[in-house]
CSV table of C-alpha atoms in Angstrom, one decimal:
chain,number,residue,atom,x,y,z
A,206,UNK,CA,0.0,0.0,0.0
A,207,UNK,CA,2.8,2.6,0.9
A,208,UNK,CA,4.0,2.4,-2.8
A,209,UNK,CA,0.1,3.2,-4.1
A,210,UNK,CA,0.5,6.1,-1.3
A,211,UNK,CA,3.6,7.3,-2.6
A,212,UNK,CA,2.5,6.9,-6.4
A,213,UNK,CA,-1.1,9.2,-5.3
A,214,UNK,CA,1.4,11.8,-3.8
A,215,UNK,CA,3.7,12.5,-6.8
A,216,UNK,CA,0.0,12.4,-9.3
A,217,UNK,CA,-1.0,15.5,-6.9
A,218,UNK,CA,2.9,16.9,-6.8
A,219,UNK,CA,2.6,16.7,-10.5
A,220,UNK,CA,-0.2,18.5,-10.9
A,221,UNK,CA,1.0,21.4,-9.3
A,222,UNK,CA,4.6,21.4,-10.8
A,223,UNK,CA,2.7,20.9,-14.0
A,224,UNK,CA,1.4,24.4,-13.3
A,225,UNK,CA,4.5,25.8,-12.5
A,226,UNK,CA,6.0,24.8,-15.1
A,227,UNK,CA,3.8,26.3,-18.2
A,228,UNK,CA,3.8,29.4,-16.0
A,229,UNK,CA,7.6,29.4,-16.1
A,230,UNK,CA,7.7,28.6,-19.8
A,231,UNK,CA,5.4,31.7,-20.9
A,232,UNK,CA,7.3,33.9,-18.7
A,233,UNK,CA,10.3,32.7,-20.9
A,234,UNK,CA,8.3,33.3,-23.9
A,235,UNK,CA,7.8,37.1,-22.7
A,236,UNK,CA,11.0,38.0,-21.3
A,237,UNK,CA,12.9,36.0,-24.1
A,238,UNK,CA,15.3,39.0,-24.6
A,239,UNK,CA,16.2,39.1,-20.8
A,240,UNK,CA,19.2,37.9,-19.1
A,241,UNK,CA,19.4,33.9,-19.0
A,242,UNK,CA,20.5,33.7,-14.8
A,243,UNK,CA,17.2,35.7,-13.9
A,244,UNK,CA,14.9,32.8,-15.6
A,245,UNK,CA,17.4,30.1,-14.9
A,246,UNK,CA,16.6,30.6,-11.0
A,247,UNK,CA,12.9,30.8,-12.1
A,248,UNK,CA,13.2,27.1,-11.7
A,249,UNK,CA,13.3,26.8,-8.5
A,250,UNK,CA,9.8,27.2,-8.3
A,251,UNK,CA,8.9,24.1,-10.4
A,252,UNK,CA,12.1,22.2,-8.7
A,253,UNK,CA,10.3,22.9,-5.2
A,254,UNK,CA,6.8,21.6,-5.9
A,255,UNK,CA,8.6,18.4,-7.5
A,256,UNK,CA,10.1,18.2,-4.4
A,257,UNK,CA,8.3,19.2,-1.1
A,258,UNK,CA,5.1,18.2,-1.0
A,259,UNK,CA,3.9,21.0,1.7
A,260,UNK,CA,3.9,24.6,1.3
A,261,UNK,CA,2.6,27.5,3.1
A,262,UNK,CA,-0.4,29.8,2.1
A,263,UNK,CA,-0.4,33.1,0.7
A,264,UNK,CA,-3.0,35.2,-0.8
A,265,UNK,CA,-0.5,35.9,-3.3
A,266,UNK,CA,-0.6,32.5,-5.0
A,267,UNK,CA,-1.2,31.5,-8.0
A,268,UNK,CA,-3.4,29.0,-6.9
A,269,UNK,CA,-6.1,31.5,-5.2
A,270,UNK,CA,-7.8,31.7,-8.9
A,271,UNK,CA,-10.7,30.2,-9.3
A,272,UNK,CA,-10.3,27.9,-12.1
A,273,UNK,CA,-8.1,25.9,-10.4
A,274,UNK,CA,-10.2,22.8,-8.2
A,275,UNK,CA,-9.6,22.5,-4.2
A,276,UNK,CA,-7.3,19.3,-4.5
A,277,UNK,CA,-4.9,21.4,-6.9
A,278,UNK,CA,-4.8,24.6,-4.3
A,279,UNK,CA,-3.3,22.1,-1.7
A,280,UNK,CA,-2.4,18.1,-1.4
A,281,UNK,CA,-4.8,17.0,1.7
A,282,UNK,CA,-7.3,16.9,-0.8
A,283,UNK,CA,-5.8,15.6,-4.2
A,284,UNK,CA,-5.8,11.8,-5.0
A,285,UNK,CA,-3.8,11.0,-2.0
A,286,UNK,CA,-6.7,12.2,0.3
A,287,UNK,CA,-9.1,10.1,-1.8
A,288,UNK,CA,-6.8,7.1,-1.7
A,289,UNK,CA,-6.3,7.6,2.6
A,290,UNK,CA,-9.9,8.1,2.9
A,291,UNK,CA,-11.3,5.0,1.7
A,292,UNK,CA,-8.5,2.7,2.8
A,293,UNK,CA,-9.5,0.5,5.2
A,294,UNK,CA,-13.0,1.2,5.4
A,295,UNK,CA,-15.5,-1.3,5.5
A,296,UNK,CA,-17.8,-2.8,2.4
A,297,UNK,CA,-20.7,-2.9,4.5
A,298,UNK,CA,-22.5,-1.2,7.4
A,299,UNK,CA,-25.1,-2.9,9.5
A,300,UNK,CA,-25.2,0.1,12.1
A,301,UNK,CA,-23.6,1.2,15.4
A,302,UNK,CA,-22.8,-1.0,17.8
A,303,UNK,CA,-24.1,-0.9,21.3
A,304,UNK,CA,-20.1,-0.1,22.8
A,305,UNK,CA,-20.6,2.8,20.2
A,306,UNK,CA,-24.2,4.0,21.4
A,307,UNK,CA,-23.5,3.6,25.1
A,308,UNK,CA,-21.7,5.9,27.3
A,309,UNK,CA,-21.6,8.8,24.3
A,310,UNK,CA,-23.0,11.7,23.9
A,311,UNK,CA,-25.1,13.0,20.7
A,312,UNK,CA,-21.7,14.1,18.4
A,313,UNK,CA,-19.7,10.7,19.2
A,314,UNK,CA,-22.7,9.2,17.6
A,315,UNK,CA,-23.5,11.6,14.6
A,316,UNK,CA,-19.6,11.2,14.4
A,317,UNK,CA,-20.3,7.2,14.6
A,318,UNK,CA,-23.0,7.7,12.3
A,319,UNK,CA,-21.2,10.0,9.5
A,320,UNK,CA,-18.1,7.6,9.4
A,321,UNK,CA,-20.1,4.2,8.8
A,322,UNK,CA,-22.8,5.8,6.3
A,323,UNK,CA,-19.9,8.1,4.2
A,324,UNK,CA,-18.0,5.0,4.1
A,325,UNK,CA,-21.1,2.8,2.6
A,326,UNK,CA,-21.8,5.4,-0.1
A,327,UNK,CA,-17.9,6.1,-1.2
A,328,UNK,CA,-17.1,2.2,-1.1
A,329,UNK,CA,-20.3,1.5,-3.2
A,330,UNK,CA,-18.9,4.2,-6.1
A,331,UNK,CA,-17.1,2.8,-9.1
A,332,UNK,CA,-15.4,5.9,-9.4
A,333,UNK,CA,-13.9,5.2,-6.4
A,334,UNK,CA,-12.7,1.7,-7.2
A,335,UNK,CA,-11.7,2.8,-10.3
A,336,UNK,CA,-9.4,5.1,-9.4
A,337,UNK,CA,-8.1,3.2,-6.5
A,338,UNK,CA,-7.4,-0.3,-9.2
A,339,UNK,CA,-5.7,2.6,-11.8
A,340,UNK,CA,-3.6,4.0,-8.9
A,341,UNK,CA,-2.6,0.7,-8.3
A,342,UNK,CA,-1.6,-0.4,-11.8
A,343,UNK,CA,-0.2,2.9,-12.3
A,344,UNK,CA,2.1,2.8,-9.2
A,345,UNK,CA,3.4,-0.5,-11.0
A,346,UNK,CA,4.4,0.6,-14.1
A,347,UNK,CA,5.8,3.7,-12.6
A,348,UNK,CA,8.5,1.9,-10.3
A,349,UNK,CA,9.4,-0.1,-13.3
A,350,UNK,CA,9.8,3.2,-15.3
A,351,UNK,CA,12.3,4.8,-12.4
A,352,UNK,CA,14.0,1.2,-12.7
A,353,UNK,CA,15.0,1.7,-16.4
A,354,UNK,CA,15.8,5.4,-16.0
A,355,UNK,CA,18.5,3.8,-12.8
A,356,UNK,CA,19.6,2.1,-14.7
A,357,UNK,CA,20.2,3.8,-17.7
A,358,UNK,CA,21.9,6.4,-15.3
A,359,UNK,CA,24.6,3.8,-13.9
A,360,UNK,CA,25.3,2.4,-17.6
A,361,UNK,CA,25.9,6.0,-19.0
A,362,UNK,CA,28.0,7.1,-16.1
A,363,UNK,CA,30.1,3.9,-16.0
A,364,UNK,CA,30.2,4.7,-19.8
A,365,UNK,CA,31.5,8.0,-19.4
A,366,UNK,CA,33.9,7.1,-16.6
A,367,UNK,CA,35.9,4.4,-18.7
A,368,UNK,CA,36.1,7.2,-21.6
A,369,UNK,CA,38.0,9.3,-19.2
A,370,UNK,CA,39.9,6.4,-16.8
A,371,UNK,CA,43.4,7.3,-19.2
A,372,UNK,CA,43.1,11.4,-18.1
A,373,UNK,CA,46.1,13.0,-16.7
A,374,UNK,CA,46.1,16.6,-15.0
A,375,UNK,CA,47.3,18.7,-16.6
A,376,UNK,CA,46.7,21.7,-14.0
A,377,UNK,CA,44.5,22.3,-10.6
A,378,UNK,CA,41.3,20.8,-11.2
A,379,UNK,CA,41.6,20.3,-15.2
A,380,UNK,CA,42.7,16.8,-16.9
A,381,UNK,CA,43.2,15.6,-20.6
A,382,UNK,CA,42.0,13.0,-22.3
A,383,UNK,CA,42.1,11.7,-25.6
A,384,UNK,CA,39.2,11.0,-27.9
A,385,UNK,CA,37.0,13.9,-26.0
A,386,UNK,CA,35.0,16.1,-28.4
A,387,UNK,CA,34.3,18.8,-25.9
A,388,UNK,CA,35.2,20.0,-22.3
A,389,UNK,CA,32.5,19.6,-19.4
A,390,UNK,CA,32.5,18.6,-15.8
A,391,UNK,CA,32.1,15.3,-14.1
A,392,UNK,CA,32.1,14.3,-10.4
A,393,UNK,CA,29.7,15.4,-7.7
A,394,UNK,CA,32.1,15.5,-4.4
A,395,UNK,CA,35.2,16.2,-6.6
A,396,UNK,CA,34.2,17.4,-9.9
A,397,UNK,CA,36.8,17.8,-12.1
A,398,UNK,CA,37.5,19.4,-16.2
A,399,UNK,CA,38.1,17.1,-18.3
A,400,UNK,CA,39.2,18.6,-21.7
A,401,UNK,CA,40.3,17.4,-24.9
A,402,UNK,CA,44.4,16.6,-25.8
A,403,UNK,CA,45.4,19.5,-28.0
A,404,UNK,CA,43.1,22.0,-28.1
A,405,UNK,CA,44.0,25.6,-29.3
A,406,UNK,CA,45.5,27.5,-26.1
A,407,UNK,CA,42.9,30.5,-26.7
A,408,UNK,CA,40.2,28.1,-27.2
A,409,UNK,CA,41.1,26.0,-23.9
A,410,UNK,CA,41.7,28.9,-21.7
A,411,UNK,CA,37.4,30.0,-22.6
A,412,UNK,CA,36.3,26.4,-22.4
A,413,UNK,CA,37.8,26.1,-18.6
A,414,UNK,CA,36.6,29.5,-17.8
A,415,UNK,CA,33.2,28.6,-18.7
A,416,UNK,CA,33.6,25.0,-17.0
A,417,UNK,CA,34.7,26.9,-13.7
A,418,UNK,CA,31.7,29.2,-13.9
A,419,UNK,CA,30.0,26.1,-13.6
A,420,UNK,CA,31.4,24.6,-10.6
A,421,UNK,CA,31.3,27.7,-9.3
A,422,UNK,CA,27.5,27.8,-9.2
A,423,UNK,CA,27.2,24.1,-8.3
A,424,UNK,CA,25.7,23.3,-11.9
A,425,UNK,CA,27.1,19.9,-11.4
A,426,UNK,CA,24.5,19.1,-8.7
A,427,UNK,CA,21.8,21.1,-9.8
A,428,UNK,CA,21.7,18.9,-12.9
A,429,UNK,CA,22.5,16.2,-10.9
A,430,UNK,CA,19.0,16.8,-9.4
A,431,UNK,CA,17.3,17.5,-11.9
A,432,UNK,CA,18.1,13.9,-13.7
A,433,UNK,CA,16.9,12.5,-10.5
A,434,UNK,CA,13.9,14.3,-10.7
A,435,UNK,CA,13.2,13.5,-14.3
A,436,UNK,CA,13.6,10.0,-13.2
A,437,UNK,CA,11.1,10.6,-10.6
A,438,UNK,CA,8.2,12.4,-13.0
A,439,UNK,CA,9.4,10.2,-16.8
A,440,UNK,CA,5.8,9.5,-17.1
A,441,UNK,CA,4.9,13.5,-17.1
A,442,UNK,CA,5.8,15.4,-20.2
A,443,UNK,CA,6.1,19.0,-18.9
A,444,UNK,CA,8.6,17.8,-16.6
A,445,UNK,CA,10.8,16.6,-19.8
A,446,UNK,CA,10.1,19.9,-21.4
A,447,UNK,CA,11.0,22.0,-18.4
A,448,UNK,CA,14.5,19.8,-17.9
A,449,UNK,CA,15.2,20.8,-21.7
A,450,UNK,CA,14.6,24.6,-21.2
A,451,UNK,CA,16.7,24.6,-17.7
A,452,UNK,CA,19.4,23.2,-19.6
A,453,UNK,CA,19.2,25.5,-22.1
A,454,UNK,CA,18.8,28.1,-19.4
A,455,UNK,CA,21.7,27.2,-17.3
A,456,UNK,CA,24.3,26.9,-20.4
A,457,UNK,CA,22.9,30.1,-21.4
A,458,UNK,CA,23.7,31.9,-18.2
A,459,UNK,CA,26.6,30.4,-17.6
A,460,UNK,CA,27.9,32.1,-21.1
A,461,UNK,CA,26.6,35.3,-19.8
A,462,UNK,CA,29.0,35.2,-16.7
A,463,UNK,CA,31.9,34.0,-18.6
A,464,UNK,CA,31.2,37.2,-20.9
A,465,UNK,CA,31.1,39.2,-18.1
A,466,UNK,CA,34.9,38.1,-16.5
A,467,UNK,CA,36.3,38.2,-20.5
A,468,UNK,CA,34.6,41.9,-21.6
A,469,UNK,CA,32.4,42.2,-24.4
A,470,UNK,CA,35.5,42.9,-26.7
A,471,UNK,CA,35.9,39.0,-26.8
A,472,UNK,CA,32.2,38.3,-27.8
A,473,UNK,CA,33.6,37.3,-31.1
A,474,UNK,CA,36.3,35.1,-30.2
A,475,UNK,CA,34.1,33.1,-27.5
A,476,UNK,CA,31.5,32.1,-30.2
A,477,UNK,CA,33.7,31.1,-32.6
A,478,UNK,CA,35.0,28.7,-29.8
A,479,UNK,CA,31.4,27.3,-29.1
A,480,UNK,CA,31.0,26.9,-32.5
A,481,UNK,CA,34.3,24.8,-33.0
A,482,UNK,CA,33.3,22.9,-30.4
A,483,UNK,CA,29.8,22.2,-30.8
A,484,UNK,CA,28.7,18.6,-30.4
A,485,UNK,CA,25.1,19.0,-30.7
A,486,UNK,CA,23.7,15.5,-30.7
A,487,UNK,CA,27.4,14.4,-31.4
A,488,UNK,CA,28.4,12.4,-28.1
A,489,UNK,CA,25.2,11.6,-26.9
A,490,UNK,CA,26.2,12.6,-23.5
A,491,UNK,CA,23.4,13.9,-21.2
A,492,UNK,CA,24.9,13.6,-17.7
A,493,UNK,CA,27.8,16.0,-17.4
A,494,UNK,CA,28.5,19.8,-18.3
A,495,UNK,CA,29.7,20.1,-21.7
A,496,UNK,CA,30.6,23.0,-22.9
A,497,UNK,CA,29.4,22.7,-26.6
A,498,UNK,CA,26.5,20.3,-24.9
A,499,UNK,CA,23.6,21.2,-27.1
A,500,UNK,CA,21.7,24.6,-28.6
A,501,UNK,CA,25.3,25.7,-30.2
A,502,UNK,CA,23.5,28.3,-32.7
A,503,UNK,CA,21.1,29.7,-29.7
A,504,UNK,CA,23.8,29.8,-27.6
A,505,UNK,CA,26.2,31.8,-30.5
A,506,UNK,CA,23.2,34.3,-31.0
A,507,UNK,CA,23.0,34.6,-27.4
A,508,UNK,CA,26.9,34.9,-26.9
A,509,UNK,CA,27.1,38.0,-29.8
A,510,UNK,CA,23.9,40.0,-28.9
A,511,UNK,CA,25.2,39.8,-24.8
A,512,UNK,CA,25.3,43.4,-23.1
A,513,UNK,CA,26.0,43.6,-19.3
A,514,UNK,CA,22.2,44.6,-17.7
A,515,UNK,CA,22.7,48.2,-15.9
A,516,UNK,CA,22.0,48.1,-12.3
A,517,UNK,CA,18.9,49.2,-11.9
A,518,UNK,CA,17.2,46.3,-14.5
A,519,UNK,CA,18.9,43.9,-12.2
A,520,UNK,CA,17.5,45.3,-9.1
A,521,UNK,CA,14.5,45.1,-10.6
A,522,UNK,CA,14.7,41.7,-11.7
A,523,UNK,CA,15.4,40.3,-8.9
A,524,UNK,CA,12.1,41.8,-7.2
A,525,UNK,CA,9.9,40.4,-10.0
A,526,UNK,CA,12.4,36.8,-9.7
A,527,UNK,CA,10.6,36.9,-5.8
A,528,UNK,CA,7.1,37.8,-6.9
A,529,UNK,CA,7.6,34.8,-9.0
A,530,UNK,CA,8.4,32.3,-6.8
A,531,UNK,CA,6.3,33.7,-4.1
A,532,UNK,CA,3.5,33.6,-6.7
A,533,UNK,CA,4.3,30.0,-8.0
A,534,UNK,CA,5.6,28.7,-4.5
A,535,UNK,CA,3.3,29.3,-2.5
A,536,UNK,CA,-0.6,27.5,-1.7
A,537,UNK,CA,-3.7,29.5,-2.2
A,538,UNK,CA,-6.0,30.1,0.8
A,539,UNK,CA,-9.1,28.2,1.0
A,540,UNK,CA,-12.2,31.0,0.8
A,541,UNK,CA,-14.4,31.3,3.6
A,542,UNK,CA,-17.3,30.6,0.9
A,543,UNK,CA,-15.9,27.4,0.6
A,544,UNK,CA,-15.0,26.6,4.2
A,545,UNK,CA,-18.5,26.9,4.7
A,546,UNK,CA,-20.0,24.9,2.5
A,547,UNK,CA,-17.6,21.9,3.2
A,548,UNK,CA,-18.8,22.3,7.3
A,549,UNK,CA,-22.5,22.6,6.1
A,550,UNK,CA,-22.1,19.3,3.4
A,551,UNK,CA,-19.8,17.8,6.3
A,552,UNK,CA,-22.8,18.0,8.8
A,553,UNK,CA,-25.6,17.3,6.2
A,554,UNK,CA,-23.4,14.1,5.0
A,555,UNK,CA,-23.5,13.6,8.8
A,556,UNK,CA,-27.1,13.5,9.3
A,557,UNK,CA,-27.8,11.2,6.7
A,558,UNK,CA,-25.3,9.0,7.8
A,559,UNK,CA,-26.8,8.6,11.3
A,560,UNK,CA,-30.1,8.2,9.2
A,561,UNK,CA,-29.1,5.8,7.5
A,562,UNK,CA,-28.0,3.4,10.2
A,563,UNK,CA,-30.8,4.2,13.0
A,564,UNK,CA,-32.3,2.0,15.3
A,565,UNK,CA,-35.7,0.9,15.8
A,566,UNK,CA,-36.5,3.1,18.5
A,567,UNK,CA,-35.5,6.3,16.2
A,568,UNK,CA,-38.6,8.5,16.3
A,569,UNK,CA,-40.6,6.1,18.4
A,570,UNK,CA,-40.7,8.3,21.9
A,571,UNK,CA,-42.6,6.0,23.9
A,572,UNK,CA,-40.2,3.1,23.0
């Protein structure tokens, strides 16, 4: 059962993230033209709600609209709630029992009353059952899925680890290797730059700097993450279409901040060295940093038409980066409109309930 429970959690994570996600992706749309590092932390938004499955309210949220159901606004009552609420219940009800009558007072037994009669109705849906025998399926097929994607993981890391077993350093941090294509990082504890045997001094010197800008920033794990995460949510196609555009994203800004340390007088010379080094599609490598990784031409464009953002865009930039997340992270409040509706359909499913399973002497006063 915990692995049905844990399947109905990520559906309603999902969900959410799903959101996120397109939110995220027309804000990129918009704001094409703006720097790559302010919409490459935009993704810590859609990171969190693939991740924590709490979050606190705001009126702020994104999720306070109206077209959006309760069991998106929050998880307690997505299909995890609907999966915890009929578990265990019983098929049928023949009324309280006497322990239950006796020695309580009138809301133990409309309490009594509402559990056993809610429980009768919901276990005699098919929607319920339905959903419960899909869930269970589903949970299936989605541990065999994270299976595959392990192991695909270990057999390209392994791969890419015998490629470079014959590296030797050739300074702090960086190590050749023959048959390379490109440059990129690899390790999580100790990451190191592993670049190709006899590359073009101008052409090394940008490829490490751009490498270092990485480790710098902890790119490394953050895609390390993010493959994890992918693994997690294969089944959901956003998720695969946000992984592509943080990539993008995070090569893109990490380009900017090389740009920045070499001056814009090099602009030139640093896209002629993605473009000699572009492996688009080339190595097939997907887990480490590569410096011509994918997106060459994008990134080329990008690289010529950089200018430095004055101060004040960035200060204001990073006030709309926390309206964001505050507006994409956060839960929307439940309205007191609907608060009070669920108590009043809470008591009426109540009263029938304790209808439902009265007693002979219900309504007969003299008995």
């Amino acid at each position: 059962m915990w692995l049905e429970r844990m399947f109905a959690q990520i559906l309603d994570m999902s969900m959410t993230a799903g959101i996120c996600i397109t939110v995220i992706l027309l804000i990129r749309l918009i704001f094409h033209k703006a720097p790559r590092k302010y919409l490459y932390v935009l993704w810590l938004a859609a990171a969190f709600r693939l991740i924590c499955p709490v979050s606190v309210e705001s009126g702020l949220s994104l999720f306070n609209l109206t077209v959006f159901p309760a069991g998106i606004q929050g998880y307690e009552n997505g299909t995890e709630g609907i999966l915890e609420e009929h578990a265990g219940r019983p098929a049928e009800s023949d009324g309280p029992t006497e322990d239950a009558a006796e020695g309580s007072d009138f809301s133990d037994v409309l309490s009594v009353g509402a559990a056993m009669g809610e429980g009768q109705i919901q276990t005699e849906m098919p929607a319920v059952s339905g959903m419960k025998t899909a869930i269970r399926a589903g949970s299936r097929i989605w541990a065999a899925g994270m299976l595959v994607f392990l192991v695909y993981f270990l057999y390209s890391w392994r791969k890419i680890r015998r490629e470079v077993q014959m590296a030797y350093r050739a300074e702090d941090g960086v190590y050749e290797c023959e048959g390379l294509s490109s440059p990129f990082v690899l390790g999580v504890f100790c990451p190191r730059i592993y670049v190709p045997c006899g590359m073009e001094p101008c052409q090394r010197e940008l490829a490490v700097l751009h490498e270092r800008c990485h480790l710098r920033r902890k790119d490394h794990l953050v895609k390390l993450l993010s493959f994890v995460l992918l693994g997690v949510y294969w089944f959901h196609p956003l998720v695969w279409i946000g992984w592509r555009c943080m990539c993008r994203d995070m090569e893109m800004s990490c380009d900017e901040r090389a740009l920045e340390y070499l001056g814009a007088e090099r602009r030139t010379e640093y896209s002629r060295t993605l473009l000699a080094l572009g492996t688009e599609g080339g190595s097939g490598r997907r887990l480490p940093l590569a410096f011509g990784e994918n997106d060459v031409e994008k990134r080329i464009r990008h690289a010529l038409s950089f200018r430095k953002p004055a101060l004040w865009m960035g200060a204001g930039a990073v006030l709309l980066i926390l309206a964001a997340l505050i507006f994409l992270g956060t839960n929307g409040r439940k309205p007191e409109e609907a608060a009070a509706e669920e108590e009043e359909r809470t008591w009426s499913q109540a009263a029938e309930g304790l209808y439902e399973n009265r007693n002979p002497y219900v309504g007969d006063a003299p008995a």
